[in-house]
CSV table of C-alpha atoms in Angstrom, one decimal:
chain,number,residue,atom,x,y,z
A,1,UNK,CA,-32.9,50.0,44.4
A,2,UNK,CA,-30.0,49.8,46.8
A,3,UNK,CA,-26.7,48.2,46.4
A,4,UNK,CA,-27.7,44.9,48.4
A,5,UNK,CA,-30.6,44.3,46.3
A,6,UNK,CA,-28.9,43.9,43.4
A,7,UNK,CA,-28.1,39.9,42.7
A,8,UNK,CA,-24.9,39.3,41.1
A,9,UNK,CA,-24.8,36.6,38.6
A,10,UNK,CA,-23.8,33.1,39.3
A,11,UNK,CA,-20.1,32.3,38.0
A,12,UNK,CA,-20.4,28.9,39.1
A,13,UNK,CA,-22.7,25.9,38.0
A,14,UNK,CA,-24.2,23.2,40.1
A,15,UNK,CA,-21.2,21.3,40.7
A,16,UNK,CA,-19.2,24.4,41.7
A,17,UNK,CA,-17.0,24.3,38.5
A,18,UNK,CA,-17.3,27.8,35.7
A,19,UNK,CA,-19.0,27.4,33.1
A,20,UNK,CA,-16.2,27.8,30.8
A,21,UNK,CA,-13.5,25.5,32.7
A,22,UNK,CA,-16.6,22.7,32.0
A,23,UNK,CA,-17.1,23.4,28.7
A,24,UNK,CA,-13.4,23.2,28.1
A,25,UNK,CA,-13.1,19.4,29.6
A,26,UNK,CA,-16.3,18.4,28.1
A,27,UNK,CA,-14.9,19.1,24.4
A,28,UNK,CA,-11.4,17.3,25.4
A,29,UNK,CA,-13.4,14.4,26.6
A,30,UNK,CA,-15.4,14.4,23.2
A,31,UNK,CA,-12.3,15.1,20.9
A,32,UNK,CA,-10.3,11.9,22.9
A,33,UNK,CA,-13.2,9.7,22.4
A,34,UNK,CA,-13.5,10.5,18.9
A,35,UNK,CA,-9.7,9.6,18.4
A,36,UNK,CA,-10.0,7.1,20.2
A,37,UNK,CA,-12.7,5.8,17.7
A,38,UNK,CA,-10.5,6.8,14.8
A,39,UNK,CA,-7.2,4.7,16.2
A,40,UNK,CA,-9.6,1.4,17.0
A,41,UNK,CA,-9.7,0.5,13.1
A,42,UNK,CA,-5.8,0.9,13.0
A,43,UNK,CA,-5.1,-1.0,16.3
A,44,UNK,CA,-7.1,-3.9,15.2
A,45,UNK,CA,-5.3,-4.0,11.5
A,46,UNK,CA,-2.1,-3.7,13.5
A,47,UNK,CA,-2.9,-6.3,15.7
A,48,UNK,CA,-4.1,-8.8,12.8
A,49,UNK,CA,-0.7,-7.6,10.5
A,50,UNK,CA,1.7,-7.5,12.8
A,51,UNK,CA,0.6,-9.1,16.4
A,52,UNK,CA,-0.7,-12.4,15.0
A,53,UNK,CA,2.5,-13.4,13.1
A,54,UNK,CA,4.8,-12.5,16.1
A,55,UNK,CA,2.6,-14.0,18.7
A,56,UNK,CA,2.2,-17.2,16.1
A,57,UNK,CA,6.0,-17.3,16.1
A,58,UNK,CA,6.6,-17.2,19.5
A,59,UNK,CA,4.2,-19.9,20.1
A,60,UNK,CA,5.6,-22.1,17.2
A,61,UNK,CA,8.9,-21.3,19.1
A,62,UNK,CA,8.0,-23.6,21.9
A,63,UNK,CA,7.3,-26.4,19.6
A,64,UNK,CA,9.3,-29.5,18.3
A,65,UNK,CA,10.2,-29.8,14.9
A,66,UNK,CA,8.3,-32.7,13.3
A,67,UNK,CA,11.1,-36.1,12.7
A,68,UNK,CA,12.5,-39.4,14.3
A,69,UNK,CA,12.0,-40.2,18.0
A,70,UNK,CA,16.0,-41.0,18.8
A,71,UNK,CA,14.3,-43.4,21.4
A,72,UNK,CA,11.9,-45.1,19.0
A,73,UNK,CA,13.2,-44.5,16.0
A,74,UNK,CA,9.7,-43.6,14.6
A,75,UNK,CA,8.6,-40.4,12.9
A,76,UNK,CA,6.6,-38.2,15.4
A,77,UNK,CA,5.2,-35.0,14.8
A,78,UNK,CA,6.3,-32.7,17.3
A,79,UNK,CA,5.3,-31.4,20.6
A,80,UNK,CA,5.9,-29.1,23.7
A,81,UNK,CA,9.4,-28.7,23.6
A,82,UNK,CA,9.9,-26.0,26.5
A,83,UNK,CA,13.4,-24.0,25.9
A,84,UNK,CA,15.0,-26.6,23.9
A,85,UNK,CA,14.6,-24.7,20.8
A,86,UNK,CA,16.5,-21.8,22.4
A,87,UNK,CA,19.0,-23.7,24.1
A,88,UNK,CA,19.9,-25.2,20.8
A,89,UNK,CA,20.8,-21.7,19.6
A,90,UNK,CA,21.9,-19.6,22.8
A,91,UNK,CA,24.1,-22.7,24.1
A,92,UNK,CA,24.2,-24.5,20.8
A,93,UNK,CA,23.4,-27.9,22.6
A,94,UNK,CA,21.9,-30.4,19.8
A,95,UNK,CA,20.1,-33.6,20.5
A,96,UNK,CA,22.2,-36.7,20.6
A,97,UNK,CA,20.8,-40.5,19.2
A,98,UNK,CA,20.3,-41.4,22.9
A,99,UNK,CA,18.1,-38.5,23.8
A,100,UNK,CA,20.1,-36.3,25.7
A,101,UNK,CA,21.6,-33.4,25.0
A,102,UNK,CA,25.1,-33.0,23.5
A,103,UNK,CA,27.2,-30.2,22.0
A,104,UNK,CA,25.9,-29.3,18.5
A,105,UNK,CA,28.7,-30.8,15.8
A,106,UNK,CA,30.6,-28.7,13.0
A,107,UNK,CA,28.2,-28.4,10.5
A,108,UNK,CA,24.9,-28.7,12.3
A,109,UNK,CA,23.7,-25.0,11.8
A,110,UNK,CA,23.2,-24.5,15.7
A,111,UNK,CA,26.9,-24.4,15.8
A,112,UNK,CA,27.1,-21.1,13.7
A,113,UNK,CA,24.6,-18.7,15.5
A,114,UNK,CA,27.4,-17.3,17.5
A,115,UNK,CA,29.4,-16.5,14.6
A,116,UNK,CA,26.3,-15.2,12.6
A,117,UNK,CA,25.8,-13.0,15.6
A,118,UNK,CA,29.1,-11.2,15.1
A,119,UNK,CA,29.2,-11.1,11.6
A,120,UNK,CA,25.5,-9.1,11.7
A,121,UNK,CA,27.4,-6.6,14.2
A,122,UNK,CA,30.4,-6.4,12.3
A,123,UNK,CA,28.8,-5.3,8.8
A,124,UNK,CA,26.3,-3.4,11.0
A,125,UNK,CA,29.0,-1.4,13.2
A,126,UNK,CA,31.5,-1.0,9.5
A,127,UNK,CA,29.0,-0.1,7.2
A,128,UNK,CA,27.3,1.9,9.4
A,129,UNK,CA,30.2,4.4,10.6
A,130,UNK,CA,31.4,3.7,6.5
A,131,UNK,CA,28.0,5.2,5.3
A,132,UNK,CA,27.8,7.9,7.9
A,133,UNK,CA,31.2,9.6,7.1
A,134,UNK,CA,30.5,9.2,3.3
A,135,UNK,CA,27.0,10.2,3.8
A,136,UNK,CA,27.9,13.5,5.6
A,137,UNK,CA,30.7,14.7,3.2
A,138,UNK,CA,28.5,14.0,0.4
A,139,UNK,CA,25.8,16.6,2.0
A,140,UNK,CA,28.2,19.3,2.9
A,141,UNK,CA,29.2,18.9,-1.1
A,142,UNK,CA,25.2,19.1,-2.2
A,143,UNK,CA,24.3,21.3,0.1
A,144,UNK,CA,26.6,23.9,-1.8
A,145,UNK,CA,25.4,26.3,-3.9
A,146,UNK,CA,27.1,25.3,-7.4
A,147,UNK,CA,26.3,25.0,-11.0
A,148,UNK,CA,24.5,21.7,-11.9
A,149,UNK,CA,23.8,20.6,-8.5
A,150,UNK,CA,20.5,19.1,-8.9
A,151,UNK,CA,22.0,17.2,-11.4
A,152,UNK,CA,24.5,16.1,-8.6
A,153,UNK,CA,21.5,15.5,-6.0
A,154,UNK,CA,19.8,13.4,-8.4
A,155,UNK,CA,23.0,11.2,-9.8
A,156,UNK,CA,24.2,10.2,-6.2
A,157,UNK,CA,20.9,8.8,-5.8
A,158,UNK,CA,21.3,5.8,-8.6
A,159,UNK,CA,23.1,3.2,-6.5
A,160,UNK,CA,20.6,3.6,-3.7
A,161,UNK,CA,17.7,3.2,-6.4
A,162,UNK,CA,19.0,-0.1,-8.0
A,163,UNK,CA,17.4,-3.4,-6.7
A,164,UNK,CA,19.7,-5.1,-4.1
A,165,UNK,CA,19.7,-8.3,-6.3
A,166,UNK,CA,21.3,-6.1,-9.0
A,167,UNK,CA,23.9,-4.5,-7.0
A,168,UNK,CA,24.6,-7.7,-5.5
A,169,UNK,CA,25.1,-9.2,-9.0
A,170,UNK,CA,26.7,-6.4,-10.3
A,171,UNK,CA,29.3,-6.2,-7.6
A,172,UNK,CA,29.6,-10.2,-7.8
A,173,UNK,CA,31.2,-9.6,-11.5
A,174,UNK,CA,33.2,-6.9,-9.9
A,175,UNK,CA,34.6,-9.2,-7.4
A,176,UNK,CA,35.3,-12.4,-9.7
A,177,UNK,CA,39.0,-13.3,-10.3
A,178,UNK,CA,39.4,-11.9,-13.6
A,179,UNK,CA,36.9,-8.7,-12.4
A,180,UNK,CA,37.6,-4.9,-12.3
A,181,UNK,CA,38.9,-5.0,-9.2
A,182,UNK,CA,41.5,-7.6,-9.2
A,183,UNK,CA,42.6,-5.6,-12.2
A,184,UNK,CA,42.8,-2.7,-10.8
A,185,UNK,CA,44.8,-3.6,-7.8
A,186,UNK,CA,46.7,-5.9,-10.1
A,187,UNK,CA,46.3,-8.9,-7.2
A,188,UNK,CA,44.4,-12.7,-7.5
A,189,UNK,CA,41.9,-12.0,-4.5
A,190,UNK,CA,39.2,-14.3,-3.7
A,191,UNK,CA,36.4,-11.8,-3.2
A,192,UNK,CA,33.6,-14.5,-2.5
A,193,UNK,CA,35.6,-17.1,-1.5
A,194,UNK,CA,38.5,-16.0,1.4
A,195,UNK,CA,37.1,-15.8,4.7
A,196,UNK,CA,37.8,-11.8,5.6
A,197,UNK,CA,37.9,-10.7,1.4
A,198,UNK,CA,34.1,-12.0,1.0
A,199,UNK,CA,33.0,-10.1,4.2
A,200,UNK,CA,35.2,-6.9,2.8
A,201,UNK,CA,33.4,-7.4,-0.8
A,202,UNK,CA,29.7,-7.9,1.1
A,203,UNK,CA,30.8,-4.3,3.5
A,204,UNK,CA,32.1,-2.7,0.1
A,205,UNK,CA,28.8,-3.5,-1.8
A,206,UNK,CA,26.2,-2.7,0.7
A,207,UNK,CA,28.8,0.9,1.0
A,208,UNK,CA,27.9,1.9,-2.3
A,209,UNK,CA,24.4,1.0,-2.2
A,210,UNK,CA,23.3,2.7,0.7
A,211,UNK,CA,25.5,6.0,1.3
A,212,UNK,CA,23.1,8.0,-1.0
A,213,UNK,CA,20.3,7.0,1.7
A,214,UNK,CA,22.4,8.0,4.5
A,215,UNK,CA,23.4,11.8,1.9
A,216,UNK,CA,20.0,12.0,1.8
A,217,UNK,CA,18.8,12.3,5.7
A,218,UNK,CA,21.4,14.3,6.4
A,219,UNK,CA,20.8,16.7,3.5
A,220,UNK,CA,17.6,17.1,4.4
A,221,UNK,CA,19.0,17.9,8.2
A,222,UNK,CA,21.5,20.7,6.5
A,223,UNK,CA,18.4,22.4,5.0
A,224,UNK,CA,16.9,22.9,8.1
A,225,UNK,CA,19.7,25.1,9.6
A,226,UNK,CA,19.5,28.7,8.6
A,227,UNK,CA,21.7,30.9,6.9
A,228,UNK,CA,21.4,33.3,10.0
A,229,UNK,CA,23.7,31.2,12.5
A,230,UNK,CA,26.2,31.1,10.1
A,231,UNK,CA,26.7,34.4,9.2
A,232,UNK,CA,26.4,35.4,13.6
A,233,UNK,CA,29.3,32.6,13.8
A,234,UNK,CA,31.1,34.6,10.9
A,235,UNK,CA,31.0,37.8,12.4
A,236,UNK,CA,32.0,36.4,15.5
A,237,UNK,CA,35.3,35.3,13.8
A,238,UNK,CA,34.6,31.8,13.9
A,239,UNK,CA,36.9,29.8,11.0
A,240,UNK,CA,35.3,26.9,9.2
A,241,UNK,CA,36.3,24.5,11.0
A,242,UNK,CA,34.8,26.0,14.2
A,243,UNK,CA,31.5,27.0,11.9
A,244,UNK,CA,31.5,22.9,11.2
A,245,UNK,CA,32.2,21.7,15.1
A,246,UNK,CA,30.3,24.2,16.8
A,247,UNK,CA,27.4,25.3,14.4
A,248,UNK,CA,26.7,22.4,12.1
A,249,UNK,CA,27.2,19.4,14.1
A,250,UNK,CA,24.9,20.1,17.3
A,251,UNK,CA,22.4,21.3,15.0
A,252,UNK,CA,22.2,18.2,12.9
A,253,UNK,CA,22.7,15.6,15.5
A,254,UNK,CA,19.0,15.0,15.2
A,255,UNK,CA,18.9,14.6,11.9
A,256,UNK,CA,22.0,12.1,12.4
A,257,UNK,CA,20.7,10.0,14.8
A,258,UNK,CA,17.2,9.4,13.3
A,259,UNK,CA,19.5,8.7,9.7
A,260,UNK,CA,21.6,6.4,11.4
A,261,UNK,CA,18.9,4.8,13.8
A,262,UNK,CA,17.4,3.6,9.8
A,263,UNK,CA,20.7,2.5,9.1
A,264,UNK,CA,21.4,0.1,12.1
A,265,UNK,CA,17.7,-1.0,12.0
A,266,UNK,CA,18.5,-2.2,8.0
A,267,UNK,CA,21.9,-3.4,8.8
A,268,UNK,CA,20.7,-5.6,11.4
A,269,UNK,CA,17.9,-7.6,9.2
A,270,UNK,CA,21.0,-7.7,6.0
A,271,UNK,CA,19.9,-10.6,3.9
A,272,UNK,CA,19.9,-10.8,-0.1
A,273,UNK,CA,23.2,-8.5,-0.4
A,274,UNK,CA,25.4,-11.4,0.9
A,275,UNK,CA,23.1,-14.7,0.0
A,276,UNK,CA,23.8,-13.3,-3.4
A,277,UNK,CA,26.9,-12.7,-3.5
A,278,UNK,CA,28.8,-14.6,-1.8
A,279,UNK,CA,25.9,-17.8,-1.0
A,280,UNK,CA,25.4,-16.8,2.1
A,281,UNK,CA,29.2,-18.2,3.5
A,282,UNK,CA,32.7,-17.4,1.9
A,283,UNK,CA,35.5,-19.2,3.7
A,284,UNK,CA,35.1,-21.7,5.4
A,285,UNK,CA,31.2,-21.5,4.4
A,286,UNK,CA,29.4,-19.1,6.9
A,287,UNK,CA,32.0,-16.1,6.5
A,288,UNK,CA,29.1,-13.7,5.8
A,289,UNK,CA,26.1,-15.8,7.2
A,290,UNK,CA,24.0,-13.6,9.1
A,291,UNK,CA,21.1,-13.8,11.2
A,292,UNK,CA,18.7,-13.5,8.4
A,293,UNK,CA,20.4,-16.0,6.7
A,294,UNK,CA,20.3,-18.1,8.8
A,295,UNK,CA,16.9,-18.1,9.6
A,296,UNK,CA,16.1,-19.0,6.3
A,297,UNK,CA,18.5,-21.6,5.9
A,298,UNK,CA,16.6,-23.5,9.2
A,299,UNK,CA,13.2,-23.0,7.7
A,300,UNK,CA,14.9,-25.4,5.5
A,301,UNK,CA,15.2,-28.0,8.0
A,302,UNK,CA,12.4,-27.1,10.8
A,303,UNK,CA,9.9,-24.4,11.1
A,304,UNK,CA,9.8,-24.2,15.1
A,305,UNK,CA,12.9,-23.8,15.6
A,306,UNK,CA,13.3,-21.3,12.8
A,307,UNK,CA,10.5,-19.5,15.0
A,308,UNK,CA,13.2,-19.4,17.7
A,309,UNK,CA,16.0,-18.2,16.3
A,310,UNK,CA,13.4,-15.8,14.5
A,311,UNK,CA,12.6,-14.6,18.0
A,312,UNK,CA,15.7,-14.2,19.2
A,313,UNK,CA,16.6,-11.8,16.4
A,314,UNK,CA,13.9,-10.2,17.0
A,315,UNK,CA,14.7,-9.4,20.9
A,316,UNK,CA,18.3,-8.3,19.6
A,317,UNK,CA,16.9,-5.9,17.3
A,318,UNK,CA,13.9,-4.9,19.3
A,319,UNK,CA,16.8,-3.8,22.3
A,320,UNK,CA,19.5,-2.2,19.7
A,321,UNK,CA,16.1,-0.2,18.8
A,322,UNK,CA,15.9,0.7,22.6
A,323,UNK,CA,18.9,2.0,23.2
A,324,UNK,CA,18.9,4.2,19.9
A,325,UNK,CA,15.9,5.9,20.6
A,326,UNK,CA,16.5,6.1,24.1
A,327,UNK,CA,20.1,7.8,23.1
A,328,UNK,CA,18.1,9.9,20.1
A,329,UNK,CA,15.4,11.0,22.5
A,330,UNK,CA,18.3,12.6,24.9
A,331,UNK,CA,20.5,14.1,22.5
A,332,UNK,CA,17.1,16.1,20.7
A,333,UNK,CA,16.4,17.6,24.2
A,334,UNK,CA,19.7,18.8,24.9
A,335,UNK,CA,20.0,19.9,21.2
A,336,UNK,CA,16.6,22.0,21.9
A,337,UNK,CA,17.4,23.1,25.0
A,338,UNK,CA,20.8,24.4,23.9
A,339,UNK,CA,19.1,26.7,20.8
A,340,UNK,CA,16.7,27.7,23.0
A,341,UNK,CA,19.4,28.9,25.4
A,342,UNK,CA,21.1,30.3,22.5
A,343,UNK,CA,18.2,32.1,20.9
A,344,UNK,CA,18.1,33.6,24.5
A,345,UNK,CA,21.5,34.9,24.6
């Protein structure tokens, strides 16, 4: 039999693809149909959990809260009521007897967003930096070997395990006129009373509550950098200082970020701390109101336009979100990026 007689096997099938390349996209297509069968059950009970109550609130935003016609005098029920509900709280315009718009009053709680809006930042922004220093000394400290530190790991955690009501009581004794602290710095302070004391008490409290959380995250990021760079950084006659700066640091900024993206997140939504101990105003009476706060205190008065301020919280959070993981997202590449350079070198 000579050379040409001989029929070499096909390496291609009918539609000019291999064989193998084929069977390889046939399986992917049957694996990402099959998860796509697995995520439905999840997407709906998202959808029904989560998506209902937002879209519901978002539709209740552009309602009218239910009371007297200031034309009629009568009691109506409600109705479209456009951007009025968010006007009322962006601008702060209220509606006047006549029906038009007017300039919401001292008192009316339209008047306050503003100021709710910058106390949320400023306990977010203090605490948050606060908690993050604390946080990261008390990991260097645990992550140490010494004698009894499990015990150490396991006390630190206590104030973060305690019920906020608690701490919030338990700090509100702490903070009374003839309290431990008063004592201690031998003064007559108002804690929960004085305008810029009742936010300090609220910023103190939610300190010692919630360092332990941020200890913990960043712990957990100090575990995850070997012993290996620093004994290369020792060798290389780097002082501690320059071990902390240039070995520690870059390698936990992802650990950071994701610890402190948590932090803002809970900061932001900060209710029961300071409804309980200082009612939700000190001062002049909304001192430490924050969003959250007042939220609830509308609900009190009308559900739709709770809805909107609701909302609007939401959008500030859901962009502060944004921006954090946006940030987090860029500074784990770069941190991968340099080790990998590194391990190259």
């Amino acid at each position: 039999m000579s050379a040409s007689n001989v029929v070499a096997p096909s390496s291609t099938n009918q539609s000019g693809k291999p064989p193998v390349r084929a069977g390889i996209k046939k399986n992917r297509r049957q694996q990402s149909r099959w998860a796509l069968y697995l995520i439905i059950p999840t997407l709906i009970l998202l959808a029904v959990v989560i998506g209902y109550p937002v879209v519901t609130a978002i539709v209740m935003s552009f309602q009218k809260d239910a009371g007297l016609d200031p034309a009629t005098g009568l009691f109506v029920q409600g109705g479209f009521a456009g951007f009025q509900n968010y006007a009322h709280w962006l601008f702060q315009q209220c509606m006047g007897t006549d029906g038009n718009t007017i300039a919401c009053p001292p008192g009316n709680l339209g008047s306050t967003f503003w100021n709710a809006v910058f106390v949320t930042f400023f306990f977010t922004v203090t605490t948050v930096i606060l908690e993050t220093v604390l946080g990261l000394w008390f990991a260097l400290i645990m992550n140490r070997a010494f004698r009894g530190r499990g015990f150490v790991r396991a006390a630190i955690l206590v104030p973060w395990a305690i019920p906020t009501a608690v701490t919030a009581k338990l700090w509100f004794f702490i903070f009374s006129v003839a309290g431990i602290a008063n004592a201690i710095l031998g003064a007559h302070i108002l804690w929960t009373s004085d305008e810029w004391a009742s936010r300090f008490a609220v910023i103190i409290a939610d300190t010692w509550k919630t360092t332990p959380f941020m200890a913990l995250l960043i712990l957990a990021g100090l575990q995850l950098i070997p012993e290996d760079v620093y004994e290369a950084a020792k060798m290389d006659g780097a002082s501690t200082l320059q071990r902390f700066w240039r070995v520690t640091m870059p390698l936990l900024k992802p650990a950071l970020m994701v610890a402190i993206l948590f932090r803002v997140l809970d900061a932001l939504r900060i209710y029961d701390l300071p409804a309980i101990l200082t009612g939700g105003g000190g001062g002049t009476g909304h001192a430490t109101t924050t969003l959250s706060i007042l939220v609830i205190d509308q609900i009190r008065q009308g559900f739709n336009s709770a809805a909107a301020l609701s909302t609007i919280t939401f959008i500030i959070i859901f962009l502060v979100a944004f921006i954090f993981v946006r940030i987090l997202g860029t500074n784990v590449v770069r941190t991968q990026e340099a080790q990998q350079k590194g391990a190259k070198e």
